Amino acid sequence: MIERLLAVRRTLTGSAADTLPERLAEALHKEYALTRAELLLVDYRLATLLPVTGGEPVTGAGEPPWHCFDHQSEVIEGTDLFLPVTSRGERIGVLCCSPAPDDIDVRGELAEVATLVAHELQAAAAGTDRYRVAARTRRLTLAAEMQWELLPGRSRSGPAYSLAGQLEPSYSVNGDSFDWAEHDGRLYLSVLNGMGEGVSASLLTALATQALRNARRAGIPLADQVALADQALFAEHRGEQHVSALLLELDLASGSLTVIDAGSPRMLLLRDGSVEDLPLEAQFPLGMFEGSDYVAQKFPLRTADRLFIVSDGVAEAAAAAGRYGNAALTRFVRRTRVMAPLQAVRSLLGDLRSFLGSGELEDDAVAVCLDWTGIV
């Protein structure tokens, strides 16, 4: 068992960045006698699973690869075995293997291979465009390309939390974005909305994101991080452009949540089946005025609390029947309790697209979902 896994590992780590799928198929054929090993990547919109080496995309939510992706568990359909390709909570896609082994231990080895593939894909992505290109159903706008490259990922999990975010319209998003990082027992999360459209909005959000990262990595308190980012934006644009932001710092051991609302998106708390807006103190967006002071608020979270953060583009989305609205948003957030965070944001934005029908969003929409498990 160990020898086979090590052989596959050596093959992948020794492969050129853009040849992982082919070398993987060769190694699995040699070590496990598989006749098929196909890698499917989830697209930017979380709506399609796309074969890297060509073939038909998988769009049906009830199909076995999607069941595997959504539930993060092995699925056997006929002679096919589907395994989640996931690294530290970042759901990348699905590995399809044939014939499915009868031995549960062998399937367990292949599940380890799928996790290894996820790590190798993340490492390889820095040296090739192949997997970014393979994961899109159409061309991204330049602004969207910039926004996606800015993100830390789309989902993440640890012993004390699970987290996911999604942008819409995925292939043409402008200034909406999010960022997160875990360090020294704390999780930092920011949700941003740069004013304007197109590349100018993306540039503005990129400046805010990097300014916040720079301040965060200096190890200073959250309010000071926000103040430094505010100064950086004002120095560049003199108040003519600004970024609305919500900044969070979560103590993963205690559940103590520190929040600064700088003209932010909405934050809803799902607790024991009830949904409520947290009472945030509105403060100036980043870069609006020179020398703004920011004051942090504290909220205690309970085990199994869920936070849902959404931009104005969600509730304010308009169709012929009216606006999506706060009532629909609250009802939907309540229904997500049984979903993992990535399923929750995917489902919310899918519901929003269904509401719009053939219409288009008037504004970008961002949705971020954070669960605190209370277990470190």
GROMACS .gro file of C-alpha atoms in nm:
model
  376
    1MET     CA    1   0.000   0.000   0.000
    2ILE     CA    2   0.263   0.253   0.107
    3GLU     CA    3   0.481   0.163  -0.190
    4ARG     CA    4   0.199   0.231  -0.438
    5LEU     CA    5   0.113   0.566  -0.280
    6LEU     CA    6   0.479   0.667  -0.274
    7ALA     CA    7   0.515   0.572  -0.640
    8VAL     CA    8   0.219   0.791  -0.738
    9ARG     CA    9   0.354   1.075  -0.522
   10ARG     CA   10   0.695   1.053  -0.688
   11THR     CA   11   0.535   1.060  -1.030
   12LEU     CA   12   0.330   1.372  -0.951
   13THR     CA   13   0.604   1.566  -0.775
   14GLY     CA   14   0.845   1.487  -1.058
   15SER     CA   15   0.603   1.591  -1.334
   16ALA     CA   16   0.609   1.914  -1.528
   17ALA     CA   17   0.345   2.155  -1.397
   18ASP     CA   18   0.125   2.123  -1.706
   19THR     CA   19   0.133   1.742  -1.734
   20LEU     CA   20  -0.016   1.634  -1.401
   21PRO     CA   21  -0.338   1.479  -1.543
   22GLU     CA   22  -0.153   1.263  -1.793
   23ARG     CA   23   0.117   1.151  -1.548
   24LEU     CA   24  -0.152   1.079  -1.289
   25ALA     CA   25  -0.343   0.855  -1.531
   26GLU     CA   26  -0.022   0.669  -1.618
   27ALA     CA   27   0.070   0.616  -1.252
   28LEU     CA   28  -0.278   0.495  -1.153
   29HIS     CA   29  -0.285   0.255  -1.447
   30LYS     CA   30   0.052   0.113  -1.347
   31GLU     CA   31   0.000   0.094  -0.970
   32TYR     CA   32  -0.377   0.030  -0.946
   33ALA     CA   33  -0.464  -0.117  -1.289
   34LEU     CA   34  -0.711   0.165  -1.356
   35THR     CA   35  -0.818   0.205  -1.716
   36ARG     CA   36  -0.947   0.558  -1.661
   37ALA     CA   37  -0.835   0.841  -1.434
   38GLU     CA   38  -0.995   1.171  -1.531
   39LEU     CA   39  -0.969   1.502  -1.349
   40LEU     CA   40  -1.272   1.735  -1.343
   41LEU     CA   41  -1.228   2.096  -1.228
   42VAL     CA   42  -1.513   2.309  -1.097
   43ASP     CA   43  -1.562   2.626  -1.301
   44TYR     CA   44  -1.554   2.983  -1.173
   45ARG     CA   45  -1.932   2.994  -1.140
   46LEU     CA   46  -1.955   2.669  -0.940
   47ALA     CA   47  -2.198   2.547  -1.204
   48THR     CA   48  -1.996   2.306  -1.421
   49LEU     CA   49  -1.738   2.031  -1.369
   50LEU     CA   50  -1.496   2.043  -1.662
   51PRO     CA   51  -1.267   1.759  -1.775
   52VAL     CA   52  -0.909   1.884  -1.800
   53THR     CA   53  -0.822   1.652  -2.089
   54GLY     CA   54  -1.139   1.719  -2.287
   55GLY     CA   55  -1.479   1.559  -2.292
   56GLU     CA   56  -1.831   1.651  -2.194
   57PRO     CA   57  -1.879   1.895  -1.902
   58VAL     CA   58  -2.097   1.784  -1.612
   59THR     CA   59  -2.371   2.033  -1.531
   60GLY     CA   60  -2.653   1.829  -1.377
   61ALA     CA   61  -2.665   1.884  -1.001
   62GLY     CA   62  -2.787   1.529  -0.940
   63GLU     CA   63  -2.513   1.355  -1.137
   64PRO     CA   64  -2.259   1.141  -0.945
   65PRO     CA   65  -1.960   1.380  -0.984
   66TRP     CA   66  -2.166   1.665  -0.839
   67HIS     CA   67  -2.287   1.446  -0.554
   68CYS     CA   68  -1.922   1.372  -0.477
   69PHE     CA   69  -1.827   1.741  -0.499
   70ASP     CA   70  -2.115   1.865  -0.285
   71HIS     CA   71  -2.097   1.599  -0.014
   72GLN     CA   72  -1.717   1.559  -0.021
   73SER     CA   73  -1.740   1.182  -0.015
   74GLU     CA   74  -1.671   0.893  -0.250
   75VAL     CA   75  -1.946   0.799  -0.493
   76ILE     CA   76  -1.965   0.474  -0.689
   77GLU     CA   77  -2.181   0.462  -0.999
   78GLY     CA   78  -2.157   0.142  -1.201
   79THR     CA   79  -1.787   0.084  -1.263
   80ASP     CA   80  -1.690   0.446  -1.188
   81LEU     CA   81  -1.546   0.579  -0.862
   82PHE     CA   82  -1.567   0.955  -0.793
   83LEU     CA   83  -1.345   1.115  -0.528
   84PRO     CA   84  -1.325   1.477  -0.405
   85VAL     CA   85  -1.011   1.670  -0.502
   86THR     CA   86  -0.982   1.902  -0.202
   87SER     CA   87  -0.694   2.065  -0.013
   88ARG     CA   88  -0.752   2.213   0.336
   89GLY     CA   89  -1.114   2.276   0.251
   90GLU     CA   90  -1.045   2.426  -0.093
   91ARG     CA   91  -1.270   2.227  -0.327
   92ILE     CA   92  -1.094   2.203  -0.662
   93GLY     CA   93  -1.285   1.929  -0.840
   94VAL     CA   94  -1.338   1.556  -0.867
   95LEU     CA   95  -1.121   1.257  -0.966
   96CYS     CA   96  -1.302   0.993  -1.174
   97CYS     CA   97  -1.153   0.642  -1.165
   98SER     CA   98  -1.248   0.318  -1.344
   99PRO     CA   99  -1.295   0.040  -1.266
  100ALA     CA  100  -1.401   0.113  -0.909
  101PRO     CA  101  -1.207  -0.120  -0.674
  102ASP     CA  102  -1.414  -0.353  -0.457
  103ASP     CA  103  -1.159  -0.332  -0.175
  104ILE     CA  104  -1.246  -0.046   0.063
  105ASP     CA  105  -0.880  -0.010   0.160
  106VAL     CA  106  -0.778   0.042  -0.202
  107ARG     CA  107  -1.051   0.304  -0.240
  108GLY     CA  108  -0.909   0.469   0.071
  109GLU     CA  109  -0.568   0.484  -0.096
  110LEU     CA  110  -0.721   0.643  -0.404
  111ALA     CA  111  -0.891   0.901  -0.180
  112GLU     CA  112  -0.546   0.988  -0.047
  113VAL     CA  113  -0.425   1.018  -0.405
  114ALA     CA  114  -0.711   1.261  -0.480
  115THR     CA  115  -0.604   1.479  -0.186
  116LEU     CA  116  -0.244   1.462  -0.305
  117VAL     CA  117  -0.358   1.574  -0.650
  118ALA     CA  118  -0.531   1.875  -0.493
  119HIS     CA  119  -0.209   1.983  -0.322
  120GLU     CA  120  -0.006   1.928  -0.639
  121LEU     CA  121  -0.253   2.128  -0.849
  122GLN     CA  122  -0.224   2.422  -0.611
  123ALA     CA  123   0.156   2.405  -0.630
  124ALA     CA  124   0.157   2.361  -1.008
  125ALA     CA  125  -0.082   2.652  -1.071
  126ALA     CA  126   0.199   2.901  -1.012
  127GLY     CA  127   0.386   2.765  -1.313
  128THR     CA  128   0.115   2.707  -1.574
  129ASP     CA  129  -0.212   2.852  -1.701
  130ARG     CA  130  -0.349   2.511  -1.797
  131TYR     CA  131  -0.573   2.456  -1.496
  132ARG     CA  132  -0.704   2.811  -1.482
  133VAL     CA  133  -0.797   2.788  -1.850
  134ALA     CA  134  -0.950   2.442  -1.806
  135ALA     CA  135  -1.173   2.568  -1.522
  136ARG     CA  136  -1.357   2.831  -1.727
  137THR     CA  137  -1.650   2.790  -1.962
  138ARG     CA  138  -1.586   3.121  -2.132
  139ARG     CA  139  -1.341   3.406  -2.128
  140LEU     CA  140  -1.318   3.623  -1.816
  141THR     CA  141  -1.322   3.999  -1.847
  142LEU     CA  142  -0.994   4.166  -1.753
  143ALA     CA  143  -1.151   4.302  -1.434
  144ALA     CA  144  -1.272   3.955  -1.336
  145GLU     CA  145  -0.932   3.803  -1.411
  146MET     CA  146  -0.778   4.053  -1.171
  147GLN     CA  147  -1.036   3.984  -0.901
  148TRP     CA  148  -1.000   3.606  -0.912
  149GLU     CA  149  -0.621   3.627  -0.901
  150LEU     CA  150  -0.655   3.843  -0.589
  151LEU     CA  151  -0.858   3.588  -0.391
  152PRO     CA  152  -0.699   3.360  -0.128
  153GLY     CA  153  -0.917   3.074  -0.251
  154ARG     CA  154  -1.287   2.996  -0.256
  155SER     CA  155  -1.320   2.774   0.052
  156ARG     CA  156  -1.116   2.687   0.356
  157SER     CA  157  -1.156   2.477   0.669
  158GLY     CA  158  -0.975   2.409   0.993
  159PRO     CA  159  -1.051   2.237   1.324
  160ALA     CA  160  -1.245   2.541   1.451
  161TYR     CA  161  -1.404   2.683   1.138
  162SER     CA  162  -1.528   2.634   0.786
  163LEU     CA  163  -1.540   2.919   0.537
  164ALA     CA  164  -1.635   2.988   0.174
  165GLY     CA  165  -1.698   3.280  -0.059
  166GLN     CA  166  -1.821   3.333  -0.414
  167LEU     CA  167  -1.845   3.621  -0.663
  168GLU     CA  168  -2.122   3.688  -0.914
  169PRO     CA  169  -2.128   3.751  -1.204
  170SER     CA  170  -1.831   3.517  -1.189
  171TYR     CA  171  -1.698   3.584  -1.538
  172SER     CA  172  -1.740   3.963  -1.533
  173VAL     CA  173  -1.721   4.072  -1.167
  174ASN     CA  174  -1.587   4.423  -1.103
  175GLY     CA  175  -1.506   4.552  -0.754
  176ASP     CA  176  -1.650   4.297  -0.512
  177SER     CA  177  -1.399   4.070  -0.340
  178PHE     CA  178  -1.301   3.898  -0.017
  179ASP     CA  179  -0.983   3.796   0.161
  180TRP     CA  180  -0.892   3.577   0.456
  181ALA     CA  181  -0.597   3.443   0.650
  182GLU     CA  182  -0.546   3.228   0.959
  183HIS     CA  183  -0.260   3.311   1.195
  184ASP     CA  184  -0.173   3.249   1.558
  185GLY     CA  185  -0.515   3.117   1.656
  186ARG     CA  186  -0.709   3.390   1.479
  187LEU     CA  187  -0.900   3.407   1.152
  188TYR     CA  188  -0.902   3.737   0.964
  189LEU     CA  189  -1.172   3.803   0.706
  190SER     CA  190  -1.247   4.105   0.488
  191VAL     CA  191  -1.529   4.157   0.238
  192LEU     CA  192  -1.476   4.450   0.002
  193ASN     CA  193  -1.663   4.650  -0.259
  194GLY     CA  194  -1.462   4.901  -0.461
  195MET     CA  195  -1.667   5.176  -0.620
  196GLY     CA  196  -1.693   5.208  -0.997
  197GLU     CA  197  -1.688   4.953  -1.275
  198GLY     CA  198  -1.443   4.749  -1.477
  199VAL     CA  199  -1.069   4.766  -1.430
  200SER     CA  200  -1.082   5.085  -1.222
  201ALA     CA  201  -1.298   4.910  -0.961
  202SER     CA  202  -1.069   4.605  -0.962
  203LEU     CA  203  -0.760   4.822  -0.918
  204LEU     CA  204  -0.923   5.002  -0.627
  205THR     CA  205  -1.019   4.678  -0.454
  206ALA     CA  206  -0.671   4.535  -0.518
  207LEU     CA  207  -0.510   4.836  -0.349
  208ALA     CA  208  -0.740   4.802  -0.048
  209THR     CA  209  -0.674   4.427  -0.021
  210GLN     CA  210  -0.298   4.463  -0.036
  211ALA     CA  211  -0.301   4.755   0.208
  212LEU     CA  212  -0.502   4.548   0.456
  213ARG     CA  213  -0.269   4.249   0.410
  214ASN     CA  214   0.035   4.468   0.465
  215ALA     CA  215  -0.111   4.613   0.785
  216ARG     CA  216  -0.233   4.273   0.909
  217ARG     CA  217   0.110   4.118   0.861
  218ALA     CA  218   0.260   4.393   1.076
  219GLY     CA  219   0.078   4.236   1.370
  220ILE     CA  220  -0.117   4.546   1.473
  221PRO     CA  221  -0.476   4.559   1.609
  222LEU     CA  222  -0.767   4.541   1.366
  223ALA     CA  223  -0.868   4.907   1.404
  224ASP     CA  224  -0.513   5.015   1.318
  225GLN     CA  225  -0.507   4.782   1.017
  226VAL     CA  226  -0.820   4.949   0.883
  227ALA     CA  227  -0.683   5.297   0.953
  228LEU     CA  228  -0.363   5.225   0.759
  229ALA     CA  229  -0.559   5.089   0.462
  230ASP     CA  230  -0.782   5.397   0.476
  231GLN     CA  231  -0.476   5.622   0.465
  232ALA     CA  232  -0.327   5.431   0.172
  233LEU     CA  233  -0.646   5.473  -0.033
  234PHE     CA  234  -0.685   5.839   0.055
  235ALA     CA  235  -0.321   5.910  -0.032
  236GLU     CA  236  -0.374   5.759  -0.376
  237HIS     CA  237  -0.720   5.898  -0.463
  238ARG     CA  238  -0.771   6.196  -0.226
  239GLY     CA  239  -1.125   6.090  -0.140
  240GLU     CA  240  -1.250   6.066  -0.498
  241GLN     CA  241  -1.273   5.687  -0.479
  242HIS     CA  242  -1.342   5.464  -0.183
  243VAL     CA  243  -1.398   5.102  -0.082
  244SER     CA  244  -1.681   4.975   0.137
  245ALA     CA  245  -1.553   4.702   0.365
  246LEU     CA  246  -1.641   4.469   0.648
  247LEU     CA  247  -1.344   4.353   0.855
  248LEU     CA  248  -1.355   4.061   1.099
  249GLU     CA  249  -1.111   3.902   1.340
  250LEU     CA  250  -1.222   3.576   1.504
  251ASP     CA  251  -1.049   3.422   1.806
  252LEU     CA  252  -1.076   3.057   1.709
  253ALA     CA  253  -1.047   2.931   2.066
  254SER     CA  254  -1.303   3.155   2.239
  255GLY     CA  255  -1.533   3.257   1.953
  256SER     CA  256  -1.480   3.625   2.033
  257LEU     CA  257  -1.553   3.819   1.714
  258THR     CA  258  -1.410   4.166   1.647
  259VAL     CA  259  -1.583   4.362   1.369
  260ILE     CA  260  -1.540   4.694   1.192
  261ASP     CA  261  -1.814   4.809   0.957
  262ALA     CA  262  -1.660   5.052   0.707
  263GLY     CA  263  -1.963   5.110   0.485
  264SER     CA  264  -1.986   4.736   0.462
  265PRO     CA  265  -2.203   4.463   0.313
  266ARG     CA  266  -2.464   4.307   0.545
  267MET     CA  267  -2.376   4.044   0.802
  268LEU     CA  268  -2.642   3.800   0.917
  269LEU     CA  269  -2.614   3.558   1.207
  270LEU     CA  270  -2.781   3.217   1.182
  271ARG     CA  271  -2.817   3.078   1.534
  272ASP     CA  272  -3.045   2.795   1.647
  273GLY     CA  273  -3.260   2.826   1.335
  274SER     CA  274  -3.311   3.203   1.364
  275VAL     CA  275  -3.160   3.470   1.141
  276GLU     CA  276  -3.078   3.822   1.257
  277ASP     CA  277  -2.872   4.117   1.137
  278LEU     CA  278  -2.586   4.191   1.374
  279PRO     CA  279  -2.612   4.552   1.501
  280LEU     CA  280  -2.307   4.704   1.336
  281GLU     CA  281  -2.197   5.065   1.385
  282ALA     CA  282  -2.162   5.219   1.038
  283GLN     CA  283  -1.828   5.394   0.984
  284PHE     CA  284  -1.674   5.566   0.683
  285PRO     CA  285  -1.565   5.358   0.382
  286LEU     CA  286  -1.191   5.324   0.327
  287GLY     CA  287  -1.033   5.622   0.155
  288MET     CA  288  -1.332   5.858   0.181
  289PHE     CA  289  -1.177   6.108   0.423
  290GLU     CA  290  -0.832   6.189   0.552
  291GLY     CA  291  -0.748   6.049   0.893
  292SER     CA  292  -1.066   5.858   0.974
  293ASP     CA  293  -1.070   5.678   1.310
  294TYR     CA  294  -1.218   5.330   1.331
  295VAL     CA  295  -1.369   5.165   1.637
  296ALA     CA  296  -1.403   4.789   1.668
  297GLN     CA  297  -1.707   4.608   1.806
  298LYS     CA  298  -1.705   4.277   1.992
  299PHE     CA  299  -1.956   3.995   1.958
  300PRO     CA  300  -1.942   3.654   2.131
  301LEU     CA  301  -2.014   3.361   1.901
  302ARG     CA  302  -2.164   3.034   2.018
  303THR     CA  303  -2.068   2.688   1.898
  304ALA     CA  304  -2.227   2.613   1.557
  305ASP     CA  305  -2.302   2.980   1.481
  306ARG     CA  306  -2.304   3.071   1.113
  307LEU     CA  307  -2.224   3.415   0.973
  308PHE     CA  308  -2.346   3.509   0.626
  309ILE     CA  309  -2.203   3.822   0.464
  310VAL     CA  310  -2.362   3.954   0.145
  311SER     CA  311  -2.319   4.268  -0.061
  312ASP     CA  312  -2.599   4.501  -0.167
  313GLY     CA  313  -2.601   4.329  -0.505
  314VAL     CA  314  -2.785   4.032  -0.353
  315ALA     CA  315  -3.087   4.185  -0.177
  316GLU     CA  316  -3.111   4.469  -0.431
  317ALA     CA  317  -3.106   4.241  -0.738
  318ALA     CA  318  -3.405   4.334  -0.952
  319ALA     CA  319  -3.620   4.137  -1.196
  320ALA     CA  320  -3.957   4.199  -1.359
  321ALA     CA  321  -4.128   4.062  -1.048
  322GLY     CA  322  -3.949   4.311  -0.821
  323ARG     CA  323  -3.643   4.290  -0.601
  324TYR     CA  324  -3.495   3.979  -0.444
  325GLY     CA  325  -3.530   4.155  -0.110
  326ASN     CA  326  -3.441   4.103   0.254
  327ALA     CA  327  -3.723   3.860   0.327
  328ALA     CA  328  -3.611   3.618   0.054
  329LEU     CA  329  -3.251   3.653   0.168
  330THR     CA  330  -3.339   3.576   0.530
  331ARG     CA  331  -3.550   3.274   0.431
  332PHE     CA  332  -3.271   3.136   0.217
  333VAL     CA  333  -3.000   3.185   0.481
  334ARG     CA  334  -3.220   2.994   0.728
  335ARG     CA  335  -3.245   2.704   0.482
  336THR     CA  336  -2.865   2.675   0.449
  337ARG     CA  337  -2.817   2.534   0.798
  338VAL     CA  338  -2.767   2.179   0.668
  339MET     CA  339  -2.532   2.290   0.389
  340ALA     CA  340  -2.156   2.324   0.402
  341PRO     CA  341  -2.044   2.688   0.352
  342LEU     CA  342  -1.947   2.642  -0.014
  343GLN     CA  343  -2.279   2.472  -0.087
  344ALA     CA  344  -2.453   2.757   0.094
  345VAL     CA  345  -2.297   3.041  -0.108
  346ARG     CA  346  -2.331   2.844  -0.429
  347SER     CA  347  -2.698   2.777  -0.359
  348LEU     CA  348  -2.771   3.136  -0.260
  349LEU     CA  349  -2.622   3.281  -0.576
  350GLY     CA  350  -2.789   3.007  -0.781
  351ASP     CA  351  -3.122   3.106  -0.626
  352LEU     CA  352  -3.044   3.467  -0.714
  353ARG     CA  353  -2.973   3.372  -1.076
  354SER     CA  354  -3.300   3.178  -1.091
  355PHE     CA  355  -3.485   3.483  -0.957
  356LEU     CA  356  -3.329   3.702  -1.226
  357GLY     CA  357  -3.412   3.456  -1.505
  358SER     CA  358  -3.275   3.602  -1.827
  359GLY     CA  359  -3.201   3.933  -1.652
  360GLU     CA  360  -2.862   4.054  -1.537
  361LEU     CA  361  -2.736   4.176  -1.202
  362GLU     CA  362  -2.737   4.554  -1.170
  363ASP     CA  363  -2.445   4.532  -0.928
  364ASP     CA  364  -2.182   4.275  -0.831
  365ALA     CA  365  -2.284   4.023  -0.567
  366VAL     CA  366  -2.052   3.866  -0.314
  367ALA     CA  367  -2.151   3.604  -0.058
  368VAL     CA  368  -1.929   3.471   0.221
  369CYS     CA  369  -2.028   3.207   0.476
  370LEU     CA  370  -1.837   3.136   0.798
  371ASP     CA  371  -1.908   2.862   1.052
  372TRP     CA  372  -1.744   2.853   1.393
  373THR     CA  373  -1.739   2.499   1.534
  374GLY     CA  374  -1.597   2.585   1.873
  375ILE     CA  375  -1.341   2.305   1.845
  376VAL     CA  376  -0.971   2.392   1.825
   0.00000   0.00000   0.00000
